mmCIF file of C-alpha atoms in Angstrom:
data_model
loop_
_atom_site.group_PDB
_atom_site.id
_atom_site.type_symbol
_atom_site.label_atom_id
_atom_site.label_comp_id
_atom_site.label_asym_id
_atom_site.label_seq_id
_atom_site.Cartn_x
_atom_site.Cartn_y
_atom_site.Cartn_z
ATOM 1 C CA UNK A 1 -149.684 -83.851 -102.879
ATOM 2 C CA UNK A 2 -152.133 -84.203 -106.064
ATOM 3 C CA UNK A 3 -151.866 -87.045 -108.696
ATOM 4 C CA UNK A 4 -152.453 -86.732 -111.986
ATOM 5 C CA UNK A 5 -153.032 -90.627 -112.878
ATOM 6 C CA UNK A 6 -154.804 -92.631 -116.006
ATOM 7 C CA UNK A 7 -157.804 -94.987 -115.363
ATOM 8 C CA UNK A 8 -154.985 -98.589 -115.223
ATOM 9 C CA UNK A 9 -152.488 -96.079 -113.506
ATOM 10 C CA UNK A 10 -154.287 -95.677 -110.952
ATOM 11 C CA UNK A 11 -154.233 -99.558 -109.679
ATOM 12 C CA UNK A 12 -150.898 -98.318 -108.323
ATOM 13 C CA UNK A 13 -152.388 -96.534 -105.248
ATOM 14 C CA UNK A 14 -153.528 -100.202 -104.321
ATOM 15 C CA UNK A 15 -150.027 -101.490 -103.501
ATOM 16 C CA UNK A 16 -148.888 -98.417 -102.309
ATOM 17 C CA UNK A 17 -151.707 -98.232 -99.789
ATOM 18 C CA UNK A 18 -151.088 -101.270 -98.959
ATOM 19 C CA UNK A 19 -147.544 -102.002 -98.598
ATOM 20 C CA UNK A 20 -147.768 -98.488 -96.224
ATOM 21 C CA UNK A 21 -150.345 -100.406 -94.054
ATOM 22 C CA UNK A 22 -148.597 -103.569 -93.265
ATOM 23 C CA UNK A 23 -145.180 -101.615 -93.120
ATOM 24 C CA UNK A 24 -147.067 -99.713 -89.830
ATOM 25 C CA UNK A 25 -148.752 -103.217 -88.377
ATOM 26 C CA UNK A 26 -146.574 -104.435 -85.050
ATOM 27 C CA UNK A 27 -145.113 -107.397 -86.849
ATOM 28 C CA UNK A 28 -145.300 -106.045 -90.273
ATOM 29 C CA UNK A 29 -144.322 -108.848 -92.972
ATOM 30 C CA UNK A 30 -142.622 -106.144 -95.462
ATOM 31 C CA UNK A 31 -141.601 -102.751 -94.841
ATOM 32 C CA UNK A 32 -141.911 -99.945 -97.164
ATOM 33 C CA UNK A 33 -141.087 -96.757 -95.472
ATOM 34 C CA UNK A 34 -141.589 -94.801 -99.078
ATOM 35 C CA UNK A 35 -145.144 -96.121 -99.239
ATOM 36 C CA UNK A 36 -146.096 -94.572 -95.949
ATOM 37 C CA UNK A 37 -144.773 -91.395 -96.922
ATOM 38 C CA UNK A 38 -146.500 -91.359 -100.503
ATOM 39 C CA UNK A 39 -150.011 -92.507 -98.277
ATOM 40 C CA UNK A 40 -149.202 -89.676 -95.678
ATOM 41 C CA UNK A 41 -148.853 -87.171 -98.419
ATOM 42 C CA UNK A 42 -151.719 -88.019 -101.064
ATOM 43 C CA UNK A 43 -155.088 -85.890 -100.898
ATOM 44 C CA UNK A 44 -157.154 -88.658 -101.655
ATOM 45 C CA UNK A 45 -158.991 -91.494 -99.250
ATOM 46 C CA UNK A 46 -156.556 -95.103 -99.683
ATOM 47 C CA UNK A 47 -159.057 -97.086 -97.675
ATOM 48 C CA UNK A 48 -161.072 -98.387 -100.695
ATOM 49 C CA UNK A 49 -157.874 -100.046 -102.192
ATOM 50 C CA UNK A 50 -156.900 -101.969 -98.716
ATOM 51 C CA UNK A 51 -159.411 -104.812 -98.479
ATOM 52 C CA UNK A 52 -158.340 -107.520 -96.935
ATOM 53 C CA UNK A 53 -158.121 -110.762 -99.233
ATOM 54 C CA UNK A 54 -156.231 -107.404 -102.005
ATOM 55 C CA UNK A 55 -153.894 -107.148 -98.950
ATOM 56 C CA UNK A 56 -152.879 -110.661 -98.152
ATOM 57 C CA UNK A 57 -152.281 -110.739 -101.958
ATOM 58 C CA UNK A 58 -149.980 -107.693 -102.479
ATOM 59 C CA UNK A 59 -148.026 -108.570 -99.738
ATOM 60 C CA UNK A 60 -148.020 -112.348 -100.627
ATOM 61 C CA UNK A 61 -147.138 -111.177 -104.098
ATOM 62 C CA UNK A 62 -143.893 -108.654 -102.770
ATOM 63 C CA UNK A 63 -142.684 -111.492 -100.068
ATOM 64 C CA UNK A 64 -142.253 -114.106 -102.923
ATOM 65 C CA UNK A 65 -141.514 -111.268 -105.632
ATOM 66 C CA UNK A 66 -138.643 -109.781 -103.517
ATOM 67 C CA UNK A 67 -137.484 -113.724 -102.614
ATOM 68 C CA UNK A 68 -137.445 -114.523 -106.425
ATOM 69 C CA UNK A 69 -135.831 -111.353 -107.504
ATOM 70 C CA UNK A 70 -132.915 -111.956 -104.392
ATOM 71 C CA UNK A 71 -132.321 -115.527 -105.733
ATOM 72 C CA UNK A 72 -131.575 -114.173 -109.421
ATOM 73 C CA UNK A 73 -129.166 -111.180 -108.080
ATOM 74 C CA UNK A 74 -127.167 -113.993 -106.134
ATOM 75 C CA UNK A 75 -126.757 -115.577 -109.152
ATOM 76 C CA UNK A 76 -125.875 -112.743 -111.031
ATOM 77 C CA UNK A 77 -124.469 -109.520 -108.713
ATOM 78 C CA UNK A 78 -124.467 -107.168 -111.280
ATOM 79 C CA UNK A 79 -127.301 -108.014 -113.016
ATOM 80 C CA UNK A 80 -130.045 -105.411 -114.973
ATOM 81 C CA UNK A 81 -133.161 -105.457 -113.600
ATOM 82 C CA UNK A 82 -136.491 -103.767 -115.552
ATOM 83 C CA UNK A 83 -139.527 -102.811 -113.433
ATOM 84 C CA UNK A 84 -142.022 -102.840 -115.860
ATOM 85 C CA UNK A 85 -145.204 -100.537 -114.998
ATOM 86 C CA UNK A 86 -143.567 -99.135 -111.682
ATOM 87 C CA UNK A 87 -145.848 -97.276 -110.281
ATOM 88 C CA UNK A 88 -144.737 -96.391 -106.599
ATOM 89 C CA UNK A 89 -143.139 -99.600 -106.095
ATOM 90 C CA UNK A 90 -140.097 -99.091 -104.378
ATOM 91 C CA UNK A 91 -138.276 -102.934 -104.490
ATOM 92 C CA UNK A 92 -134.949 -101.697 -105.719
ATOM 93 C CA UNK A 93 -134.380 -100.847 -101.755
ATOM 94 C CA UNK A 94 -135.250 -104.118 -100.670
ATOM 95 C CA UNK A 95 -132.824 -105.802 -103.522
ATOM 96 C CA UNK A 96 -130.487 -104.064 -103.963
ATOM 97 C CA UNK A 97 -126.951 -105.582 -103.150
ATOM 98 C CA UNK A 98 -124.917 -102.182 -104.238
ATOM 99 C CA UNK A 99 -123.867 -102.979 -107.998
ATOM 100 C CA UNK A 100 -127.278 -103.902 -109.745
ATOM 101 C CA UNK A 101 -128.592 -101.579 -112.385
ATOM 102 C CA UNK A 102 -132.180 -100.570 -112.138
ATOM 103 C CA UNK A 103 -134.599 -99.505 -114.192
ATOM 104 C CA UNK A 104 -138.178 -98.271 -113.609
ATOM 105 C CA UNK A 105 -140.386 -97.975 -116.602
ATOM 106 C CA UNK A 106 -143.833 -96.160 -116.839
ATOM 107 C CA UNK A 107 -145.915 -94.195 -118.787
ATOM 108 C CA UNK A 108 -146.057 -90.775 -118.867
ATOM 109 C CA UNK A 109 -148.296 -89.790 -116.050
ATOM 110 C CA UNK A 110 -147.165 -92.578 -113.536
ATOM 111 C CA UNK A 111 -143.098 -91.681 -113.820
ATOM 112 C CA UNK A 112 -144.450 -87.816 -113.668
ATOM 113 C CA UNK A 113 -146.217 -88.435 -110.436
ATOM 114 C CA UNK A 114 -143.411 -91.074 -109.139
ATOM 115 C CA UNK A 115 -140.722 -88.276 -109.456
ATOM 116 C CA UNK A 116 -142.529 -86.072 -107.220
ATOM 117 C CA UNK A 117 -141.733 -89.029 -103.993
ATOM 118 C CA UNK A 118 -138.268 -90.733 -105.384
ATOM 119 C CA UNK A 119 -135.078 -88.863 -105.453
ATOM 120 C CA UNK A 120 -132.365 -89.894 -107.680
ATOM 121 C CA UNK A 121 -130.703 -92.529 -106.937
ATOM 122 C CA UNK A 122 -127.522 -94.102 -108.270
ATOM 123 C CA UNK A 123 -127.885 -97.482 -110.651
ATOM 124 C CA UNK A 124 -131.352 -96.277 -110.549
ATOM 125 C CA UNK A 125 -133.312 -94.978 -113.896
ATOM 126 C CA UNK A 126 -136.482 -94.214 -114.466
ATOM 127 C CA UNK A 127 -138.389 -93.787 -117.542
ATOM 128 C CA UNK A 128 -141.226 -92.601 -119.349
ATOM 129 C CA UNK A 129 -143.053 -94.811 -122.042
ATOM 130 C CA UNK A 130 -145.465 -97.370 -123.833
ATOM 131 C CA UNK A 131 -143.612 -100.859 -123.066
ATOM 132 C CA UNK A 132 -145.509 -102.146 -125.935
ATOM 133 C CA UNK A 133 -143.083 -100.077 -128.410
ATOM 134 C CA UNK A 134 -139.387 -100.287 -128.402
ATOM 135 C CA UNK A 135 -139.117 -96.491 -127.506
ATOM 136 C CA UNK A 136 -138.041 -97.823 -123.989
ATOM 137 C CA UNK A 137 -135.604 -99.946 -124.645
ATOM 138 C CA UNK A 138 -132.455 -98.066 -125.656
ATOM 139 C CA UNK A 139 -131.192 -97.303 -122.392
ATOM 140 C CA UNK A 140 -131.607 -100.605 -120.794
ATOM 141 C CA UNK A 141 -130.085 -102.126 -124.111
ATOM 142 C CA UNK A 142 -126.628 -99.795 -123.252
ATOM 143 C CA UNK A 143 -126.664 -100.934 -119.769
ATOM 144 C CA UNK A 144 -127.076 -104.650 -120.904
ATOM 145 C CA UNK A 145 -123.820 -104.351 -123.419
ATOM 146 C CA UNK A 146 -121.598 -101.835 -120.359
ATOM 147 C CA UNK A 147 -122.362 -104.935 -117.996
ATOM 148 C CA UNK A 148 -122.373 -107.909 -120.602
ATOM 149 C CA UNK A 149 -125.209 -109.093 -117.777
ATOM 150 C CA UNK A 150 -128.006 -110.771 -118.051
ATOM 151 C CA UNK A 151 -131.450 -108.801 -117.670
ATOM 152 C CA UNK A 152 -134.484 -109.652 -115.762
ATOM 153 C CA UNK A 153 -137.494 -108.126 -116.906
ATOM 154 C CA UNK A 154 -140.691 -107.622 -113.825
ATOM 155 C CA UNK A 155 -144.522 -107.558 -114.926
ATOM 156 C CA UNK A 156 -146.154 -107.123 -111.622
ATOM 157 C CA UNK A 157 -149.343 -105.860 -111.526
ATOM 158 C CA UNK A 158 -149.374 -105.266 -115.039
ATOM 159 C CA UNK A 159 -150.535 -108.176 -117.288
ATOM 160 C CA UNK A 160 -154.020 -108.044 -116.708
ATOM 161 C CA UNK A 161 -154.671 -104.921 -117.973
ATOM 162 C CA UNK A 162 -153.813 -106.098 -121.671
ATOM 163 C CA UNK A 163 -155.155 -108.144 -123.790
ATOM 164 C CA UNK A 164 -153.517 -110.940 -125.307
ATOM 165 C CA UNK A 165 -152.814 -109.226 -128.787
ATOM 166 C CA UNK A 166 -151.119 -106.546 -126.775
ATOM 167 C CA UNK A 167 -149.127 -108.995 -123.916
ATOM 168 C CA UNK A 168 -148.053 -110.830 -127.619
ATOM 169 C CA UNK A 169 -146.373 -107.413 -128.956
ATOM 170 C CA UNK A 170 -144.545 -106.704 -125.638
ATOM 171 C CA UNK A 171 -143.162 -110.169 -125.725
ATOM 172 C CA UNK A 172 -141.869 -109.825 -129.028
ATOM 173 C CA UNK A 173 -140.653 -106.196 -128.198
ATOM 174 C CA UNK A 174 -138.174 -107.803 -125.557
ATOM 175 C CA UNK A 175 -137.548 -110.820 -128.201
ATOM 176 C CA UNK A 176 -136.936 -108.045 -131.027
ATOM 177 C CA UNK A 177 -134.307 -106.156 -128.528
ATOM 178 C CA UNK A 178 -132.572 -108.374 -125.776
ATOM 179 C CA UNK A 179 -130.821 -111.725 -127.510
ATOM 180 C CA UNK A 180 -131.254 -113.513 -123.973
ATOM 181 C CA UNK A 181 -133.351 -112.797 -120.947
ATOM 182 C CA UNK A 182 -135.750 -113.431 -118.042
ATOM 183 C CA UNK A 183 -139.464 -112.205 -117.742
ATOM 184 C CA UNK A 184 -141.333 -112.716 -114.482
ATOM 185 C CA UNK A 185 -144.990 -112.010 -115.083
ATOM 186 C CA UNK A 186 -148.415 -111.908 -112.727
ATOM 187 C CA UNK A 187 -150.856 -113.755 -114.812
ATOM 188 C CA UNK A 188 -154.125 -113.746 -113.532
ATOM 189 C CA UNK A 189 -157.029 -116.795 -114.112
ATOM 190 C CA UNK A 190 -159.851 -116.003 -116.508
ATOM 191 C CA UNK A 191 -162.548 -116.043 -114.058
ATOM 192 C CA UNK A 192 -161.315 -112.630 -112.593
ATOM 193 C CA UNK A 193 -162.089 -110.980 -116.192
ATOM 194 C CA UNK A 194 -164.993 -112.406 -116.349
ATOM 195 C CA UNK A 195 -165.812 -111.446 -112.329
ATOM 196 C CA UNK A 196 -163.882 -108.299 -111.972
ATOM 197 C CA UNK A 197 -167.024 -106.429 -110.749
ATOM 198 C CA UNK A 198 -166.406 -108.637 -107.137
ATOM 199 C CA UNK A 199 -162.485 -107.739 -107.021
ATOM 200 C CA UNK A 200 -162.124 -106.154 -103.687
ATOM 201 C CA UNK A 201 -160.080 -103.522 -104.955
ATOM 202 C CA UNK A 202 -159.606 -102.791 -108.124
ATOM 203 C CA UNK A 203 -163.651 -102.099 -108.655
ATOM 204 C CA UNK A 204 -162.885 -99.015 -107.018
ATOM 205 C CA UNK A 205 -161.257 -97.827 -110.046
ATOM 206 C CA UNK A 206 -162.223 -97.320 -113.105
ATOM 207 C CA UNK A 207 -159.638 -100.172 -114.774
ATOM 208 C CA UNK A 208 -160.465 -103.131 -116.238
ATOM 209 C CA UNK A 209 -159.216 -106.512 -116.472
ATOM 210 C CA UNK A 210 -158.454 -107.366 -120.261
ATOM 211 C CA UNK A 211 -157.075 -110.899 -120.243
ATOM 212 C CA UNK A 212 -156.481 -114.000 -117.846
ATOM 213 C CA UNK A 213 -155.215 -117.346 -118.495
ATOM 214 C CA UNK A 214 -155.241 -120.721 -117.025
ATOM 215 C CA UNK A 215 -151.477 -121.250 -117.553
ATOM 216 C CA UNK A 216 -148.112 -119.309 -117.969
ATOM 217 C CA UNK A 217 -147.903 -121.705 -121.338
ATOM 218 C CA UNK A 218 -150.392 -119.665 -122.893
ATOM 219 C CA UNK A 219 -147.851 -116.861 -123.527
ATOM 220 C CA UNK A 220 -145.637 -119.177 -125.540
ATOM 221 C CA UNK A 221 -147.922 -119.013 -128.814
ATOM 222 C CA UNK A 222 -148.148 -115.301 -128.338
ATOM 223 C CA UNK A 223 -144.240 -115.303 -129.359
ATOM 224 C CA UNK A 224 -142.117 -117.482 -131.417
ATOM 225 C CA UNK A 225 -139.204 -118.548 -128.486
ATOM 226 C CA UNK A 226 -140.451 -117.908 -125.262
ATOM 227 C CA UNK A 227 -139.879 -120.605 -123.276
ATOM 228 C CA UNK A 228 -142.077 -121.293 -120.241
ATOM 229 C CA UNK A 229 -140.248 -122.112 -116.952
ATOM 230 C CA UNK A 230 -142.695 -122.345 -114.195
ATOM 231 C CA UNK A 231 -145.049 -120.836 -111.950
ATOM 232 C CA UNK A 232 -146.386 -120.295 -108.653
ATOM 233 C CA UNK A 233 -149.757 -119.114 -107.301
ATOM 234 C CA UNK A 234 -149.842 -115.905 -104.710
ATOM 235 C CA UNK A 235 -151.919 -118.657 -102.800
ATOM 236 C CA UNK A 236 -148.779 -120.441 -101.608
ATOM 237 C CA UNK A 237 -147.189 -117.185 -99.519
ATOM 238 C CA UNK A 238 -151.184 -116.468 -98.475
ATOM 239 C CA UNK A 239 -151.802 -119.530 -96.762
ATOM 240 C CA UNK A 240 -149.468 -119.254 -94.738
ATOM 241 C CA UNK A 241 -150.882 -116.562 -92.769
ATOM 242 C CA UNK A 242 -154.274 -116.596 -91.848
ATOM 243 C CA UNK A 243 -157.101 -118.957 -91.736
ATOM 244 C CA UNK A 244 -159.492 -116.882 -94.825
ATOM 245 C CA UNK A 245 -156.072 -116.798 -96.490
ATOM 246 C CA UNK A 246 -155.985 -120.876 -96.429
ATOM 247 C CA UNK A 247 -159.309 -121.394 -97.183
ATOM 248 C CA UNK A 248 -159.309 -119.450 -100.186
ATOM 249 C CA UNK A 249 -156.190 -121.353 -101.249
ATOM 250 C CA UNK A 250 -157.878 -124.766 -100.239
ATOM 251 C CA UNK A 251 -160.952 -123.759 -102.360
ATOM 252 C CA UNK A 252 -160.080 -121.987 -104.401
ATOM 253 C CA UNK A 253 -156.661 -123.088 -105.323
ATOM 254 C CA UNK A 254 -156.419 -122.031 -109.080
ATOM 255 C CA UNK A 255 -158.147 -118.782 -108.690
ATOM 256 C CA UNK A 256 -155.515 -116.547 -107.479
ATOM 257 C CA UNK A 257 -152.609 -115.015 -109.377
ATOM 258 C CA UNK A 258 -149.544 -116.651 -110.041
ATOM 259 C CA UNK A 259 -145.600 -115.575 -110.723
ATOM 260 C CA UNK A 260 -144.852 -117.198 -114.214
ATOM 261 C CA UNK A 261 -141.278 -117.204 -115.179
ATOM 262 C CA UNK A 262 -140.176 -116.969 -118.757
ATOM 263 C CA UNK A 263 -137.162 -117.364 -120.774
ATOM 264 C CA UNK A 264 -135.665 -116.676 -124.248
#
């Protein structure tokens, strides 16, 4: 199998290669069975996106990730959820309690190549588009009024890769079309941008970082009423497992990514 993928687009082999390497460990943490089978099929080498401290970070980020997202479909069974840059990710199988709606967004290229590994699914919609315009959002809007649910919008992976001019127009694209919602976003610390070159991972692409900040606050000026909930670095799921994992955390403790939650 050949992928046609953009320069940022690419970053999604990095999950994918690694979610299918810790689904095959003994006592794998997550398990992923798509993700081995996307891995098994690709004509390309994965190795260069599973490093280690990139590993103990994806899988950090999908353990608390999955928890958060599991928490908010208790809450609300029949809730709409928005993966925002999908990529391969294939959480909607973890989640999923049987009446959720689902919707994987992506541009162009990604949803092409994603429809060549994911069969249709029911409650389960994928499309094709710029998040930073409201071309997206009709669909998910229709599915919002069917339900009268809330909707939870998901930015992993995804942030980083725009600058703060551009994270300020998506914000106000989910303002401008959803009266209510929830927005959990990976934010990533400043000191990445400016040390990207050392990422274990991502240097193997050609993406670049475009933005960090040192809080989840930040995002607040970027859009009139967006309200900052909370947030919690990748560092408290990685410390828990190995001893390089904990002493990054310990020493570096605001370096890592964090889950910000948002509300309007």
């Amino acid at each position: 199998m050949t992928l046609q993928l953009g320069d940022v687009e690419t970053t999604a082999l990095i999950p994918v290669a690694i979610r299918a390497s810790e689904t095959l460990r003994k006592n794998a943490r997550i398990h992923d069975d798509i993700a081995v089978q996307i891995i098994r099929q690709l004509e390309t080498d994965t190795a260069p996106f599973d490093k280690f401290f990139s590993h103990e970070g994806v899988i950090s980020r999908t353990i608390m990730l999955d928890r958060m997202l599991n928490t908010f479909i208790k809450e609300h069974p029949d809730a709409v959820i928005v993966n925002l840059g999908a990529g391969f990710d294939d959480r909607f199988s973890r989640v999923d309690n049987g009446t959720i709606s689902w919707f994987d967004i992506d541009l162009p290229d990604s949803i092409a190549a994603r429809k060549k590994v994911f069969s249709a699914r029911d409650r389960v919609t994928m499309i094709a588009g710029n998040i930073l315009t409201d071309e997206w959002t009709a669909q998910v809007k229709a599915e919002v009024l069917r339900k009268n649910a809330p909707v939870l919008f998901l930015a992993e992976g995804l942030f980083m890769y725009f600058s703060l001019e551009e994270i300020g127009s998506f914000l106000t694209v989910l303002k401008t079309n959803f009266a209510s919602g929830t927005l959990i976003a990976e934010m990533n610390n400043p000191l990445m941008v400016k040390n990207q070159k050392l990422h274990d991972t991502v240097k193997a692409t050609n993406a670049v970082f475009r933005s960090g900040t040192k809080s989840g606050k930040e995002l607040c000026a970027l859009c009139n009423g967006i309200r900052f909930v909370g947030e919690h670095s990748l560092n408290e799921e990685m410390k828990k497992y190995s001893f390089c994992g904990w002493l990054f955390g310990t020493i570096f403790p605001k370096i890592n990514d964090r889950l910000a939650t948002f509300l309007w």
